[in-house]
Amino acid sequence: MSEHVYKKIELTGSSAEGMQQAIENAINKAAQTVKHMRWFEVVETRGHIEDGKVAHWQVTVKVGFTIE
């Protein structure tokens, strides 16, 4: 196995559907410009409440990618 060096970026995705969709929205958008993404970790989860119900999710993730 070769050695790798990783760089981390922090992203916040949002969704009215749920936490997983918020994560996927952030990663899918970043994938348009960031190459070689390998892993992510959830570092923060927030939500917006309207009329006593969860209306919107925001999830902050750190994404690691290999440097060429």
mmCIF file with all atom_site columns, N, CA and C in Angstrom:
data_model
loop_
_atom_site.group_PDB
_atom_site.id
_atom_site.type_symbol
_atom_site.label_atom_id
_atom_site.label_alt_id
_atom_site.label_comp_id
_atom_site.label_asym_id
_atom_site.label_entity_id
_atom_site.label_seq_id
_atom_site.pdbx_PDB_ins_code
_atom_site.Cartn_x
_atom_site.Cartn_y
_atom_site.Cartn_z
_atom_site.occupancy
_atom_site.B_iso_or_equiv
_atom_site.pdbx_formal_charge
_atom_site.auth_seq_id
_atom_site.auth_comp_id
_atom_site.auth_asym_id
_atom_site.auth_atom_id
_atom_site.pdbx_PDB_model_num
ATOM 1   N N  . MET A 1 1  ? 0.854   -1.186 0.000  1.00 0.00 ? 1  MET A N  1
ATOM 2   C CA . MET A 1 1  ? 0.000   0.000  0.000  1.00 0.00 ? 1  MET A CA 1
ATOM 3   C C  . MET A 1 1  ? 0.893   1.240  0.000  1.00 0.00 ? 1  MET A C  1
ATOM 4   N N  . SER A 1 2  ? 0.603   2.165  -0.872 1.00 0.00 ? 2  SER A N  1
ATOM 5   C CA . SER A 1 2  ? 1.394   3.385  -0.941 1.00 0.00 ? 2  SER A CA 1
ATOM 6   C C  . SER A 1 2  ? 0.969   4.357  0.156  1.00 0.00 ? 2  SER A C  1
ATOM 7   N N  . GLU A 1 3  ? 1.852   5.281  0.464  1.00 0.00 ? 3  GLU A N  1
ATOM 8   C CA . GLU A 1 3  ? 1.548   6.291  1.474  1.00 0.00 ? 3  GLU A CA 1
ATOM 9   C C  . GLU A 1 3  ? 0.769   7.426  0.832  1.00 0.00 ? 3  GLU A C  1
ATOM 10  N N  . HIS A 1 4  ? -0.132  8.023  1.600  1.00 0.00 ? 4  HIS A N  1
ATOM 11  C CA . HIS A 1 4  ? -0.963  9.115  1.098  1.00 0.00 ? 4  HIS A CA 1
ATOM 12  C C  . HIS A 1 4  ? -0.831  10.317 2.015  1.00 0.00 ? 4  HIS A C  1
ATOM 13  N N  . VAL A 1 5  ? -1.019  11.486 1.434  1.00 0.00 ? 5  VAL A N  1
ATOM 14  C CA . VAL A 1 5  ? -1.152  12.717 2.196  1.00 0.00 ? 5  VAL A CA 1
ATOM 15  C C  . VAL A 1 5  ? -2.541  13.256 1.888  1.00 0.00 ? 5  VAL A C  1
ATOM 16  N N  . TYR A 1 6  ? -3.258  13.627 2.934  1.00 0.00 ? 6  TYR A N  1
ATOM 17  C CA . TYR A 1 6  ? -4.627  14.097 2.779  1.00 0.00 ? 6  TYR A CA 1
ATOM 18  C C  . TYR A 1 6  ? -4.736  15.570 3.150  1.00 0.00 ? 6  TYR A C  1
ATOM 19  N N  . LYS A 1 7  ? -5.675  16.229 2.521  1.00 0.00 ? 7  LYS A N  1
ATOM 20  C CA . LYS A 1 7  ? -6.061  17.590 2.900  1.00 0.00 ? 7  LYS A CA 1
ATOM 21  C C  . LYS A 1 7  ? -7.521  17.496 3.319  1.00 0.00 ? 7  LYS A C  1
ATOM 22  N N  . LYS A 1 8  ? -7.914  18.304 4.310  1.00 0.00 ? 8  LYS A N  1
ATOM 23  C CA . LYS A 1 8  ? -9.301  18.315 4.760  1.00 0.00 ? 8  LYS A CA 1
ATOM 24  C C  . LYS A 1 8  ? -9.942  19.663 4.453  1.00 0.00 ? 8  LYS A C  1
ATOM 25  N N  . ILE A 1 9  ? -11.193 19.596 4.044  1.00 0.00 ? 9  ILE A N  1
ATOM 26  C CA . ILE A 1 9  ? -11.992 20.802 3.879  1.00 0.00 ? 9  ILE A CA 1
ATOM 27  C C  . ILE A 1 9  ? -13.263 20.635 4.707  1.00 0.00 ? 9  ILE A C  1
ATOM 28  N N  . GLU A 1 10 ? -13.875 21.740 5.052  1.00 0.00 ? 10 GLU A N  1
ATOM 29  C CA . GLU A 1 10 ? -15.114 21.697 5.822  1.00 0.00 ? 10 GLU A CA 1
ATOM 30  C C  . GLU A 1 10 ? -16.247 22.215 4.950  1.00 0.00 ? 10 GLU A C  1
ATOM 31  N N  . LEU A 1 11 ? -17.341 21.459 4.919  1.00 0.00 ? 11 LEU A N  1
ATOM 32  C CA . LEU A 1 11 ? -18.507 21.803 4.104  1.00 0.00 ? 11 LEU A CA 1
ATOM 33  C C  . LEU A 1 11 ? -19.761 21.753 4.966  1.00 0.00 ? 11 LEU A C  1
ATOM 34  N N  . THR A 1 12 ? -20.760 22.554 4.623  1.00 0.00 ? 12 THR A N  1
ATOM 35  C CA . THR A 1 12 ? -22.062 22.459 5.274  1.00 0.00 ? 12 THR A CA 1
ATOM 36  C C  . THR A 1 12 ? -23.117 22.279 4.201  1.00 0.00 ? 12 THR A C  1
ATOM 37  N N  . GLY A 1 13 ? -23.806 21.152 4.269  1.00 0.00 ? 13 GLY A N  1
ATOM 38  C CA . GLY A 1 13 ? -24.900 20.873 3.339  1.00 0.00 ? 13 GLY A CA 1
ATOM 39  C C  . GLY A 1 13 ? -26.225 21.078 4.035  1.00 0.00 ? 13 GLY A C  1
ATOM 40  N N  . SER A 1 14 ? -27.252 21.366 3.273  1.00 0.00 ? 14 SER A N  1
ATOM 41  C CA . SER A 1 14 ? -28.579 21.561 3.866  1.00 0.00 ? 14 SER A CA 1
ATOM 42  C C  . SER A 1 14 ? -29.622 20.801 3.071  1.00 0.00 ? 14 SER A C  1
ATOM 43  N N  . SER A 1 15 ? -30.725 20.470 3.751  1.00 0.00 ? 15 SER A N  1
ATOM 44  C CA . SER A 1 15 ? -31.814 19.748 3.104  1.00 0.00 ? 15 SER A CA 1
ATOM 45  C C  . SER A 1 15 ? -33.064 19.816 3.972  1.00 0.00 ? 15 SER A C  1
ATOM 46  N N  . ALA A 1 16 ? -34.196 19.873 3.332  1.00 0.00 ? 16 ALA A N  1
ATOM 47  C CA . ALA A 1 16 ? -35.465 19.770 4.047  1.00 0.00 ? 16 ALA A CA 1
ATOM 48  C C  . ALA A 1 16 ? -35.841 18.305 4.259  1.00 0.00 ? 16 ALA A C  1
ATOM 49  N N  . GLU A 1 17 ? -35.152 17.395 3.570  1.00 0.00 ? 17 GLU A N  1
ATOM 50  C CA . GLU A 1 17 ? -35.491 15.966 3.631  1.00 0.00 ? 17 GLU A CA 1
ATOM 51  C C  . GLU A 1 17 ? -34.896 15.264 4.847  1.00 0.00 ? 17 GLU A C  1
ATOM 52  N N  . GLY A 1 18 ? -33.655 15.609 5.227  1.00 0.00 ? 18 GLY A N  1
ATOM 53  C CA . GLY A 1 18 ? -33.049 14.937 6.365  1.00 0.00 ? 18 GLY A CA 1
ATOM 54  C C  . GLY A 1 18 ? -31.543 15.096 6.395  1.00 0.00 ? 18 GLY A C  1
ATOM 55  N N  . MET A 1 19 ? -30.929 14.485 7.429  1.00 0.00 ? 19 MET A N  1
ATOM 56  C CA . MET A 1 19 ? -29.491 14.609 7.624  1.00 0.00 ? 19 MET A CA 1
ATOM 57  C C  . MET A 1 19 ? -28.701 13.960 6.497  1.00 0.00 ? 19 MET A C  1
ATOM 58  N N  . GLN A 1 20 ? -29.087 12.758 6.106  1.00 0.00 ? 20 GLN A N  1
ATOM 59  C CA . GLN A 1 20 ? -28.327 12.068 5.062  1.00 0.00 ? 20 GLN A CA 1
ATOM 60  C C  . GLN A 1 20 ? -28.351 12.858 3.767  1.00 0.00 ? 20 GLN A C  1
ATOM 61  N N  . GLN A 1 21 ? -29.485 13.404 3.403  1.00 0.00 ? 21 GLN A N  1
ATOM 62  C CA . GLN A 1 21 ? -29.571 14.188 2.171  1.00 0.00 ? 21 GLN A CA 1
ATOM 63  C C  . GLN A 1 21 ? -28.726 15.450 2.262  1.00 0.00 ? 21 GLN A C  1
ATOM 64  N N  . ALA A 1 22 ? -28.662 16.064 3.440  1.00 0.00 ? 22 ALA A N  1
ATOM 65  C CA . ALA A 1 22 ? -27.818 17.253 3.629  1.00 0.00 ? 22 ALA A CA 1
ATOM 66  C C  . ALA A 1 22 ? -26.349 16.895 3.408  1.00 0.00 ? 22 ALA A C  1
ATOM 67  N N  . ILE A 1 23 ? -25.918 15.743 3.941  1.00 0.00 ? 23 ILE A N  1
ATOM 68  C CA . ILE A 1 23 ? -24.539 15.285 3.736  1.00 0.00 ? 23 ILE A CA 1
ATOM 69  C C  . ILE A 1 23 ? -24.285 15.031 2.257  1.00 0.00 ? 23 ILE A C  1
ATOM 70  N N  . GLU A 1 24 ? -25.201 14.315 1.622  1.00 0.00 ? 24 GLU A N  1
ATOM 71  C CA . GLU A 1 24 ? -25.035 13.999 0.201  1.00 0.00 ? 24 GLU A CA 1
ATOM 72  C C  . GLU A 1 24 ? -25.027 15.254 -0.663 1.00 0.00 ? 24 GLU A C  1
ATOM 73  N N  . ASN A 1 25 ? -25.832 16.241 -0.322 1.00 0.00 ? 25 ASN A N  1
ATOM 74  C CA . ASN A 1 25 ? -25.838 17.500 -1.074 1.00 0.00 ? 25 ASN A CA 1
ATOM 75  C C  . ASN A 1 25 ? -24.471 18.183 -1.005 1.00 0.00 ? 25 ASN A C  1
ATOM 76  N N  . ALA A 1 26 ? -23.871 18.210 0.188  1.00 0.00 ? 26 ALA A N  1
ATOM 77  C CA . ALA A 1 26 ? -22.555 18.843 0.347  1.00 0.00 ? 26 ALA A CA 1
ATOM 78  C C  . ALA A 1 26 ? -21.496 18.095 -0.451 1.00 0.00 ? 26 ALA A C  1
ATOM 79  N N  . ILE A 1 27 ? -21.476 16.774 -0.334 1.00 0.00 ? 27 ILE A N  1
ATOM 80  C CA . ILE A 1 27 ? -20.456 15.976 -1.014 1.00 0.00 ? 27 ILE A CA 1
ATOM 81  C C  . ILE A 1 27 ? -20.648 15.992 -2.524 1.00 0.00 ? 27 ILE A C  1
ATOM 82  N N  . ASN A 1 28 ? -21.882 15.885 -2.976 1.00 0.00 ? 28 ASN A N  1
ATOM 83  C CA . ASN A 1 28 ? -22.144 15.904 -4.426 1.00 0.00 ? 28 ASN A CA 1
ATOM 84  C C  . ASN A 1 28 ? -21.725 17.235 -5.052 1.00 0.00 ? 28 ASN A C  1
ATOM 85  N N  . LYS A 1 29 ? -21.994 18.326 -4.369 1.00 0.00 ? 29 LYS A N  1
ATOM 86  C CA . LYS A 1 29 ? -21.602 19.639 -4.893 1.00 0.00 ? 29 LYS A CA 1
ATOM 87  C C  . LYS A 1 29 ? -20.082 19.768 -4.929 1.00 0.00 ? 29 LYS A C  1
ATOM 88  N N  . ALA A 1 30 ? -19.413 19.350 -3.847 1.00 0.00 ? 30 ALA A N  1
ATOM 89  C CA . ALA A 1 30 ? -17.946 19.438 -3.797 1.00 0.00 ? 30 ALA A CA 1
ATOM 90  C C  . ALA A 1 30 ? -17.309 18.552 -4.867 1.00 0.00 ? 30 ALA A C  1
ATOM 91  N N  . ALA A 1 31 ? -17.919 17.420 -5.159 1.00 0.00 ? 31 ALA A N  1
ATOM 92  C CA . ALA A 1 31 ? -17.370 16.478 -6.147 1.00 0.00 ? 31 ALA A CA 1
ATOM 93  C C  . ALA A 1 31 ? -17.281 17.093 -7.544 1.00 0.00 ? 31 ALA A C  1
ATOM 94  N N  . GLN A 1 32 ? -17.995 18.174 -7.777 1.00 0.00 ? 32 GLN A N  1
ATOM 95  C CA . GLN A 1 32 ? -17.927 18.848 -9.077 1.00 0.00 ? 32 GLN A CA 1
ATOM 96  C C  . GLN A 1 32 ? -16.574 19.518 -9.297 1.00 0.00 ? 32 GLN A C  1
ATOM 97  N N  . THR A 1 33 ? -15.869 19.849 -8.204 1.00 0.00 ? 33 THR A N  1
ATOM 98  C CA . THR A 1 33 ? -14.590 20.547 -8.350 1.00 0.00 ? 33 THR A CA 1
ATOM 99  C C  . THR A 1 33 ? -13.439 19.928 -7.553 1.00 0.00 ? 33 THR A C  1
ATOM 100 N N  . VAL A 1 34 ? -13.728 19.122 -6.550 1.00 0.00 ? 34 VAL A N  1
ATOM 101 C CA . VAL A 1 34 ? -12.688 18.531 -5.701 1.00 0.00 ? 34 VAL A CA 1
ATOM 102 C C  . VAL A 1 34 ? -12.454 17.091 -6.152 1.00 0.00 ? 34 VAL A C  1
ATOM 103 N N  . LYS A 1 35 ? -11.208 16.772 -6.485 1.00 0.00 ? 35 LYS A N  1
ATOM 104 C CA . LYS A 1 35 ? -10.863 15.425 -6.937 1.00 0.00 ? 35 LYS A CA 1
ATOM 105 C C  . LYS A 1 35 ? -10.380 14.564 -5.778 1.00 0.00 ? 35 LYS A C  1
ATOM 106 N N  . HIS A 1 36 ? -10.511 13.272 -5.923 1.00 0.00 ? 36 HIS A N  1
ATOM 107 C CA . HIS A 1 36 ? -9.922  12.271 -5.027 1.00 0.00 ? 36 HIS A CA 1
ATOM 108 C C  . HIS A 1 36 ? -10.443 12.335 -3.592 1.00 0.00 ? 36 HIS A C  1
ATOM 109 N N  . MET A 1 37 ? -11.722 12.683 -3.409 1.00 0.00 ? 37 MET A N  1
ATOM 110 C CA . MET A 1 37 ? -12.291 12.655 -2.062 1.00 0.00 ? 37 MET A CA 1
ATOM 111 C C  . MET A 1 37 ? -12.336 11.206 -1.595 1.00 0.00 ? 37 MET A C  1
ATOM 112 N N  . ARG A 1 38 ? -11.970 10.965 -0.329 1.00 0.00 ? 38 ARG A N  1
ATOM 113 C CA . ARG A 1 38 ? -11.863 9.603  0.184  1.00 0.00 ? 38 ARG A CA 1
ATOM 114 C C  . ARG A 1 38 ? -12.736 9.316  1.395  1.00 0.00 ? 38 ARG A C  1
ATOM 115 N N  . TRP A 1 39 ? -12.981 10.296 2.250  1.00 0.00 ? 39 TRP A N  1
ATOM 116 C CA . TRP A 1 39 ? -13.745 10.046 3.470  1.00 0.00 ? 39 TRP A CA 1
ATOM 117 C C  . TRP A 1 39 ? -14.362 11.341 3.977  1.00 0.00 ? 39 TRP A C  1
ATOM 118 N N  . PHE A 1 40 ? -15.308 11.183 4.888  1.00 0.00 ? 40 PHE A N  1
ATOM 119 C CA . PHE A 1 40 ? -15.896 12.351 5.554  1.00 0.00 ? 40 PHE A CA 1
ATOM 120 C C  . PHE A 1 40 ? -16.193 12.010 7.004  1.00 0.00 ? 40 PHE A C  1
ATOM 121 N N  . GLU A 1 41 ? -16.288 13.047 7.820  1.00 0.00 ? 41 GLU A N  1
ATOM 122 C CA . GLU A 1 41 ? -16.716 12.892 9.208  1.00 0.00 ? 41 GLU A CA 1
ATOM 123 C C  . GLU A 1 41 ? -17.716 13.995 9.525  1.00 0.00 ? 41 GLU A C  1
ATOM 124 N N  . VAL A 1 42 ? -18.785 13.647 10.205 1.00 0.00 ? 42 VAL A N  1
ATOM 125 C CA . VAL A 1 42 ? -19.796 14.619 10.599 1.00 0.00 ? 42 VAL A CA 1
ATOM 126 C C  . VAL A 1 42 ? -19.295 15.329 11.853 1.00 0.00 ? 42 VAL A C  1
ATOM 127 N N  . VAL A 1 43 ? -19.246 16.662 11.799 1.00 0.00 ? 43 VAL A N  1
ATOM 128 C CA . VAL A 1 43 ? -18.736 17.416 12.943 1.00 0.00 ? 43 VAL A CA 1
ATOM 129 C C  . VAL A 1 43 ? -19.809 18.268 13.627 1.00 0.00 ? 43 VAL A C  1
ATOM 130 N N  . GLU A 1 44 ? -20.921 18.521 12.941 1.00 0.00 ? 44 GLU A N  1
ATOM 131 C CA . GLU A 1 44 ? -21.971 19.325 13.547 1.00 0.00 ? 44 GLU A CA 1
ATOM 132 C C  . GLU A 1 44 ? -23.290 19.091 12.825 1.00 0.00 ? 44 GLU A C  1
ATOM 133 N N  . THR A 1 45 ? -24.360 19.059 13.585 1.00 0.00 ? 45 THR A N  1
ATOM 134 C CA . THR A 1 45 ? -25.698 18.920 13.007 1.00 0.00 ? 45 THR A CA 1
ATOM 135 C C  . THR A 1 45 ? -26.592 19.982 13.628 1.00 0.00 ? 45 THR A C  1
ATOM 136 N N  . ARG A 1 46 ? -27.299 20.693 12.767 1.00 0.00 ? 46 ARG A N  1
ATOM 137 C CA . ARG A 1 46 ? -28.230 21.726 13.224 1.00 0.00 ? 46 ARG A CA 1
ATOM 138 C C  . ARG A 1 46 ? -29.547 21.551 12.485 1.00 0.00 ? 46 ARG A C  1
ATOM 139 N N  . GLY A 1 47 ? -30.582 22.142 13.027 1.00 0.00 ? 47 GLY A N  1
ATOM 140 C CA . GLY A 1 47 ? -31.869 22.114 12.347 1.00 0.00 ? 47 GLY A CA 1
ATOM 141 C C  . GLY A 1 47 ? -32.634 23.406 12.552 1.00 0.00 ? 47 GLY A C  1
ATOM 142 N N  . HIS A 1 48 ? -33.597 23.603 11.698 1.00 0.00 ? 48 HIS A N  1
ATOM 143 C CA . HIS A 1 48 ? -34.476 24.774 11.756 1.00 0.00 ? 48 HIS A CA 1
ATOM 144 C C  . HIS A 1 48 ? -35.878 24.274 12.101 1.00 0.00 ? 48 HIS A C  1
ATOM 145 N N  . ILE A 1 49 ? -36.529 24.937 13.031 1.00 0.00 ? 49 ILE A N  1
ATOM 146 C CA . ILE A 1 49 ? -37.857 24.517 13.489 1.00 0.00 ? 49 ILE A CA 1
ATOM 147 C C  . ILE A 1 49 ? -38.892 25.532 13.033 1.00 0.00 ? 49 ILE A C  1
ATOM 148 N N  . GLU A 1 50 ? -39.970 25.024 12.458 1.00 0.00 ? 50 GLU A N  1
ATOM 149 C CA . GLU A 1 50 ? -41.117 25.866 12.080 1.00 0.00 ? 50 GLU A CA 1
ATOM 150 C C  . GLU A 1 50 ? -42.390 25.198 12.581 1.00 0.00 ? 50 GLU A C  1
ATOM 151 N N  . ASP A 1 51 ? -43.212 25.952 13.267 1.00 0.00 ? 51 ASP A N  1
ATOM 152 C CA . ASP A 1 51 ? -44.484 25.445 13.788 1.00 0.00 ? 51 ASP A CA 1
ATOM 153 C C  . ASP A 1 51 ? -44.317 24.169 14.605 1.00 0.00 ? 51 ASP A C  1
ATOM 154 N N  . GLY A 1 52 ? -43.253 24.120 15.400 1.00 0.00 ? 52 GLY A N  1
ATOM 155 C CA . GLY A 1 52 ? -43.031 22.989 16.280 1.00 0.00 ? 52 GLY A CA 1
ATOM 156 C C  . GLY A 1 52 ? -42.535 21.723 15.599 1.00 0.00 ? 52 GLY A C  1
ATOM 157 N N  . LYS A 1 53 ? -42.113 21.833 14.326 1.00 0.00 ? 53 LYS A N  1
ATOM 158 C CA . LYS A 1 53 ? -41.623 20.669 13.589 1.00 0.00 ? 53 LYS A CA 1
ATOM 159 C C  . LYS A 1 53 ? -40.277 20.983 12.940 1.00 0.00 ? 53 LYS A C  1
ATOM 160 N N  . VAL A 1 54 ? -39.496 19.928 12.730 1.00 0.00 ? 54 VAL A N  1
ATOM 161 C CA . VAL A 1 54 ? -38.229 20.096 12.030 1.00 0.00 ? 54 VAL A CA 1
ATOM 162 C C  . VAL A 1 54 ? -38.523 20.447 10.581 1.00 0.00 ? 54 VAL A C  1
ATOM 163 N N  . ALA A 1 55 ? -38.008 21.586 10.130 1.00 0.00 ? 55 ALA A N  1
ATOM 164 C CA . ALA A 1 55 ? -38.277 22.049 8.776  1.00 0.00 ? 55 ALA A CA 1
ATOM 165 C C  . ALA A 1 55 ? -37.066 21.936 7.865  1.00 0.00 ? 55 ALA A C  1
ATOM 166 N N  . HIS A 1 56 ? -35.862 21.953 8.444  1.00 0.00 ? 56 HIS A N  1
ATOM 167 C CA . HIS A 1 56 ? -34.667 21.998 7.612  1.00 0.00 ? 56 HIS A CA 1
ATOM 168 C C  . HIS A 1 56 ? -33.478 21.491 8.412  1.00 0.00 ? 56 HIS A C  1
ATOM 169 N N  . TRP A 1 57 ? -32.589 20.768 7.758  1.00 0.00 ? 57 TRP A N  1
ATOM 170 C CA . TRP A 1 57 ? -31.369 20.241 8.377  1.00 0.00 ? 57 TRP A CA 1
ATOM 171 C C  . TRP A 1 57 ? -30.146 20.918 7.786  1.00 0.00 ? 57 TRP A C  1
ATOM 172 N N  . GLN A 1 58 ? -29.133 21.155 8.626  1.00 0.00 ? 58 GLN A N  1
ATOM 173 C CA . GLN A 1 58 ? -27.814 21.609 8.186  1.00 0.00 ? 58 GLN A CA 1
ATOM 174 C C  . GLN A 1 58 ? -26.786 20.688 8.834  1.00 0.00 ? 58 GLN A C  1
ATOM 175 N N  . VAL A 1 59 ? -25.933 20.083 8.020  1.00 0.00 ? 59 VAL A N  1
ATOM 176 C CA . VAL A 1 59 ? -24.927 19.167 8.538  1.00 0.00 ? 59 VAL A CA 1
ATOM 177 C C  . VAL A 1 59 ? -23.550 19.620 8.046  1.00 0.00 ? 59 VAL A C  1
ATOM 178 N N  . THR A 1 60 ? -22.635 19.815 8.981  1.00 0.00 ? 60 THR A N  1
ATOM 179 C CA . THR A 1 60 ? -21.271 20.193 8.644  1.00 0.00 ? 60 THR A CA 1
ATOM 180 C C  . THR A 1 60 ? -20.403 18.943 8.673  1.00 0.00 ? 60 THR A C  1
ATOM 181 N N  . VAL A 1 61 ? -19.640 18.755 7.590  1.00 0.00 ? 61 VAL A N  1
ATOM 182 C CA . VAL A 1 61 ? -18.761 17.596 7.474  1.00 0.00 ? 61 VAL A CA 1
ATOM 183 C C  . VAL A 1 61 ? -17.351 18.071 7.126  1.00 0.00 ? 61 VAL A C  1
ATOM 184 N N  . LYS A 1 62 ? -16.372 17.304 7.580  1.00 0.00 ? 62 LYS A N  1
ATOM 185 C CA . LYS A 1 62 ? -15.000 17.486 7.122  1.00 0.00 ? 62 LYS A CA 1
ATOM 186 C C  . LYS A 1 62 ? -14.761 16.383 6.101  1.00 0.00 ? 62 LYS A C  1
ATOM 187 N N  . VAL A 1 63 ? -14.225 16.751 4.954  1.00 0.00 ? 63 VAL A N  1
ATOM 188 C CA . VAL A 1 63 ? -13.985 15.807 3.865  1.00 0.00 ? 63 VAL A CA 1
ATOM 189 C C  . VAL A 1 63 ? -12.488 15.729 3.620  1.00 0.00 ? 63 VAL A C  1
ATOM 190 N N  . GLY A 1 64 ? -11.964 14.519 3.564  1.00 0.00 ? 64 GLY A N  1
ATOM 191 C CA . GLY A 1 64 ? -10.558 14.320 3.283  1.00 0.00 ? 64 GLY A CA 1
ATOM 192 C C  . GLY A 1 64 ? -10.353 13.876 1.840  1.00 0.00 ? 64 GLY A C  1
ATOM 193 N N  . PHE A 1 65 ? -9.347  14.433 1.201  1.00 0.00 ? 65 PHE A N  1
ATOM 194 C CA . PHE A 1 65 ? -9.037  14.014 -0.160 1.00 0.00 ? 65 PHE A CA 1
ATOM 195 C C  . PHE A 1 65 ? -7.524  13.927 -0.313 1.00 0.00 ? 65 PHE A C  1
ATOM 196 N N  . THR A 1 66 ? -7.095  13.060 -1.225 1.00 0.00 ? 66 THR A N  1
ATOM 197 C CA . THR A 1 66 ? -5.668  12.882 -1.428 1.00 0.00 ? 66 THR A CA 1
ATOM 198 C C  . THR A 1 66 ? -5.114  13.997 -2.306 1.00 0.00 ? 66 THR A C  1
ATOM 199 N N  . ILE A 1 67 ? -3.891  14.387 -2.011 1.00 0.00 ? 67 ILE A N  1
ATOM 200 C CA . ILE A 1 67 ? -3.195  15.413 -2.779 1.00 0.00 ? 67 ILE A CA 1
ATOM 201 C C  . ILE A 1 67 ? -2.380  14.722 -3.855 1.00 0.00 ? 67 ILE A C  1
ATOM 202 N N  . GLU A 1 68 ? -2.457  15.236 -5.062 1.00 0.00 ? 68 GLU A N  1
ATOM 203 C CA . GLU A 1 68 ? -1.698  14.647 -6.177 1.00 0.00 ? 68 GLU A CA 1
ATOM 204 C C  . GLU A 1 68 ? -0.229  14.976 -6.062 1.00 0.00 ? 68 GLU A C  1
#
